[in-house]
Amino acid sequence: QVQLVESGGGLVQPGGSLRLSCTASGSISEIFIMGWFRQVPGNHQRDLVATQTVGGTTDYADSVKGRFIISADNLKNAVSLQMNNLKPEDTAVYYCYVKWGSRWNNRNFWGQGTQVTVSG
């Protein structure tokens, strides 16, 4: 089991920046992907924002490329998301995410979510 605790959400004006942080605890040695998803109110799905593998490979949604930067700790116990030049369409609940286990037998764990609102 893995527990995830997020922090860093809030209200920011368009063009501003925020940094989200997530700390993992529990059986962290088997984490092999860490990242962030987001969910807009009224949508049932969570959309990929950014992920990073333990090997350092990153993946970003097209909508955030060049603006957001993911950084995951090699010890697998922390991941952050630096969000720059924020836009109103970035408003969502952001969820920390890890994939745990092995490539062939794995499960996902989620944080409780943190609200990011871009308005002004």
PDB file of C-alpha atoms in Angstrom:
ATOM      1  CA  GLN A   1       0.000   0.000   0.000  1.00  0.00           C
ATOM      2  CA  VAL A   2       1.034   3.572  -0.681  1.00  0.00           C
ATOM      3  CA  GLN A   3      -0.300   6.746   0.871  1.00  0.00           C
ATOM      4  CA  LEU A   4      -0.038  10.056  -0.995  1.00  0.00           C
ATOM      5  CA  VAL A   5      -0.372  13.523   0.514  1.00  0.00           C
ATOM      6  CA  GLU A   6      -0.527  16.600  -1.722  1.00  0.00           C
ATOM      7  CA  SER A   7      -0.009  20.261  -1.027  1.00  0.00           C
ATOM      8  CA  GLY A   8       0.393  23.525  -2.884  1.00  0.00           C
ATOM      9  CA  GLY A   9      -2.890  24.208  -4.630  1.00  0.00           C
ATOM     10  CA  GLY A  10      -4.669  27.541  -4.502  1.00  0.00           C
ATOM     11  CA  LEU A  11      -5.908  30.568  -6.385  1.00  0.00           C
ATOM     12  CA  VAL A  12      -3.644  32.328  -8.871  1.00  0.00           C
ATOM     13  CA  GLN A  13      -4.095  34.914 -11.599  1.00  0.00           C
ATOM     14  CA  PRO A  14      -3.577  34.037 -15.263  1.00  0.00           C
ATOM     15  CA  GLY A  15       0.113  34.072 -16.067  1.00  0.00           C
ATOM     16  CA  GLY A  16       1.058  33.193 -12.512  1.00  0.00           C
ATOM     17  CA  SER A  17       2.813  30.148 -11.090  1.00  0.00           C
ATOM     18  CA  LEU A  18       2.114  27.467  -8.538  1.00  0.00           C
ATOM     19  CA  ARG A  19       4.075  24.489  -7.305  1.00  0.00           C
ATOM     20  CA  LEU A  20       2.351  21.276  -6.258  1.00  0.00           C
ATOM     21  CA  SER A  21       4.081  18.753  -4.036  1.00  0.00           C
ATOM     22  CA  CYS A  22       3.265  15.171  -3.168  1.00  0.00           C
ATOM     23  CA  THR A  23       4.866  12.925  -0.566  1.00  0.00           C
ATOM     24  CA  ALA A  24       4.526   9.154  -0.685  1.00  0.00           C
ATOM     25  CA  SER A  25       4.758   6.769   2.235  1.00  0.00           C
ATOM     26  CA  GLY A  26       4.290   3.057   2.747  1.00  0.00           C
ATOM     27  CA  SER A  27       5.652   0.476   0.337  1.00  0.00           C
ATOM     28  CA  ILE A  28       7.386   3.029  -1.887  1.00  0.00           C
ATOM     29  CA  SER A  29      10.174   0.755  -3.129  1.00  0.00           C
ATOM     30  CA  GLU A  30       7.845  -0.728  -5.754  1.00  0.00           C
ATOM     31  CA  ILE A  31       6.750   2.590  -7.239  1.00  0.00           C
ATOM     32  CA  PHE A  32       7.905   2.865 -10.856  1.00  0.00           C
ATOM     33  CA  ILE A  33       5.894   5.841 -12.151  1.00  0.00           C
ATOM     34  CA  MET A  34       4.938   9.052 -10.340  1.00  0.00           C
ATOM     35  CA  GLY A  35       2.896  11.877 -11.720  1.00  0.00           C
ATOM     36  CA  TRP A  36      -0.104  14.165 -11.801  1.00  0.00           C
ATOM     37  CA  PHE A  37      -3.553  13.990 -13.300  1.00  0.00           C
ATOM     38  CA  ARG A  38      -6.330  16.555 -13.168  1.00  0.00           C
ATOM     39  CA  GLN A  39     -10.092  16.526 -13.210  1.00  0.00           C
ATOM     40  CA  VAL A  40     -12.361  19.363 -14.248  1.00  0.00           C
ATOM     41  CA  PRO A  41     -15.688  19.658 -12.387  1.00  0.00           C
ATOM     42  CA  GLY A  42     -18.413  17.924 -14.328  1.00  0.00           C
ATOM     43  CA  ASN A  43     -16.006  15.529 -16.035  1.00  0.00           C
ATOM     44  CA  HIS A  44     -15.858  11.953 -14.880  1.00  0.00           C
ATOM     45  CA  GLN A  45     -12.343  11.245 -16.060  1.00  0.00           C
ATOM     46  CA  ARG A  46      -8.964  12.321 -14.833  1.00  0.00           C
ATOM     47  CA  ASP A  47      -6.642  13.560 -17.548  1.00  0.00           C
ATOM     48  CA  LEU A  48      -2.901  13.101 -17.661  1.00  0.00           C
ATOM     49  CA  VAL A  49      -0.866  16.189 -16.822  1.00  0.00           C
ATOM     50  CA  ALA A  50       2.640  14.780 -16.440  1.00  0.00           C
ATOM     51  CA  THR A  51       4.397  11.593 -15.365  1.00  0.00           C
ATOM     52  CA  GLN A  52       7.956  10.517 -14.710  1.00  0.00           C
ATOM     53  CA  THR A  53       9.328   6.986 -14.572  1.00  0.00           C
ATOM     54  CA  VAL A  54      11.980   5.849 -12.116  1.00  0.00           C
ATOM     55  CA  GLY A  55      14.332   5.881 -15.104  1.00  0.00           C
ATOM     56  CA  GLY A  56      13.685   9.587 -15.549  1.00  0.00           C
ATOM     57  CA  THR A  57      11.504   9.472 -18.665  1.00  0.00           C
ATOM     58  CA  THR A  58       8.867  12.189 -18.613  1.00  0.00           C
ATOM     59  CA  ASP A  59       5.565  12.522 -20.408  1.00  0.00           C
ATOM     60  CA  TYR A  60       3.442  15.669 -20.611  1.00  0.00           C
ATOM     61  CA  ALA A  61       0.010  16.506 -21.912  1.00  0.00           C
ATOM     62  CA  ASP A  62       0.307  18.672 -25.027  1.00  0.00           C
ATOM     63  CA  SER A  63      -1.613  21.443 -23.307  1.00  0.00           C
ATOM     64  CA  VAL A  64       1.038  21.886 -20.597  1.00  0.00           C
ATOM     65  CA  LYS A  65       4.268  21.299 -22.535  1.00  0.00           C
ATOM     66  CA  GLY A  66       6.656  24.184 -22.101  1.00  0.00           C
ATOM     67  CA  ARG A  67       4.764  25.503 -19.067  1.00  0.00           C
ATOM     68  CA  PHE A  68       4.781  22.683 -16.494  1.00  0.00           C
ATOM     69  CA  ILE A  69       7.778  20.784 -15.137  1.00  0.00           C
ATOM     70  CA  ILE A  70       7.565  17.506 -13.238  1.00  0.00           C
ATOM     71  CA  SER A  71      10.287  16.406 -10.843  1.00  0.00           C
ATOM     72  CA  ALA A  72      10.244  13.047  -9.086  1.00  0.00           C
ATOM     73  CA  ASP A  73      12.625  12.015  -6.348  1.00  0.00           C
ATOM     74  CA  ASN A  74      14.767   8.989  -7.221  1.00  0.00           C
ATOM     75  CA  LEU A  75      13.973   7.578  -3.804  1.00  0.00           C
ATOM     76  CA  LYS A  76      10.353   7.478  -4.997  1.00  0.00           C
ATOM     77  CA  ASN A  77       8.978   9.314  -2.037  1.00  0.00           C
ATOM     78  CA  ALA A  78       8.207  12.709  -3.564  1.00  0.00           C
ATOM     79  CA  VAL A  79       7.037  14.301  -6.780  1.00  0.00           C
ATOM     80  CA  SER A  80       6.427  17.947  -7.572  1.00  0.00           C
ATOM     81  CA  LEU A  81       4.818  19.871 -10.398  1.00  0.00           C
ATOM     82  CA  GLN A  82       5.995  23.395 -11.196  1.00  0.00           C
ATOM     83  CA  MET A  83       3.229  25.157 -13.089  1.00  0.00           C
ATOM     84  CA  ASN A  84       4.125  28.364 -14.917  1.00  0.00           C
ATOM     85  CA  ASN A  85       2.148  30.723 -17.137  1.00  0.00           C
ATOM     86  CA  LEU A  86      -1.086  29.307 -15.784  1.00  0.00           C
ATOM     87  CA  LYS A  87      -4.247  29.692 -17.822  1.00  0.00           C
ATOM     88  CA  PRO A  88      -7.917  29.626 -16.781  1.00  0.00           C
ATOM     89  CA  GLU A  89      -8.267  26.273 -18.546  1.00  0.00           C
ATOM     90  CA  ASP A  90      -5.759  24.810 -16.078  1.00  0.00           C
ATOM     91  CA  THR A  91      -8.382  25.157 -13.356  1.00  0.00           C
ATOM     92  CA  ALA A  92      -9.058  21.692 -11.963  1.00  0.00           C
ATOM     93  CA  VAL A  93      -8.509  19.367  -9.040  1.00  0.00           C
ATOM     94  CA  TYR A  94      -4.997  17.967  -9.348  1.00  0.00           C
ATOM     95  CA  TYR A  95      -4.283  14.431  -8.175  1.00  0.00           C
ATOM     96  CA  CYS A  96      -0.945  12.933  -7.318  1.00  0.00           C
ATOM     97  CA  TYR A  97      -0.565   9.461  -8.832  1.00  0.00           C
ATOM     98  CA  VAL A  98       1.785   6.512  -8.601  1.00  0.00           C
ATOM     99  CA  LYS A  99       1.908   3.211 -10.449  1.00  0.00           C
ATOM    100  CA  TRP A 100       3.092   0.491  -8.122  1.00  0.00           C
ATOM    101  CA  GLY A 101       4.255  -3.071  -8.596  1.00  0.00           C
ATOM    102  CA  SER A 102       5.724  -4.402 -11.829  1.00  0.00           C
ATOM    103  CA  ARG A 103       5.162  -3.796 -15.498  1.00  0.00           C
ATOM    104  CA  TRP A 104       2.945  -6.891 -15.711  1.00  0.00           C
ATOM    105  CA  ASN A 105       1.209  -6.755 -12.340  1.00  0.00           C
ATOM    106  CA  ASN A 106       0.557  -3.292 -11.019  1.00  0.00           C
ATOM    107  CA  ARG A 107      -1.957  -0.973  -9.471  1.00  0.00           C
ATOM    108  CA  ASN A 108      -2.536   2.748  -9.196  1.00  0.00           C
ATOM    109  CA  PHE A 109      -2.658   4.873  -6.072  1.00  0.00           C
ATOM    110  CA  TRP A 110      -4.093   8.388  -5.839  1.00  0.00           C
ATOM    111  CA  GLY A 111      -3.830  11.331  -3.516  1.00  0.00           C
ATOM    112  CA  GLN A 112      -6.842  13.162  -2.155  1.00  0.00           C
ATOM    113  CA  GLY A 113      -6.616  15.972  -4.699  1.00  0.00           C
ATOM    114  CA  THR A 114      -5.769  19.655  -4.433  1.00  0.00           C
ATOM    115  CA  GLN A 115      -7.721  22.473  -6.065  1.00  0.00           C
ATOM    116  CA  VAL A 116      -6.011  24.805  -8.506  1.00  0.00           C
ATOM    117  CA  THR A 117      -8.021  27.818  -9.633  1.00  0.00           C
ATOM    118  CA  VAL A 118      -6.724  30.235 -12.248  1.00  0.00           C
ATOM    119  CA  SER A 119      -8.832  33.361 -12.310  1.00  0.00           C
ATOM    120  CA  GLY A 120      -8.484  37.043 -12.129  1.00  0.00           C
TER     121      GLY A 120
END
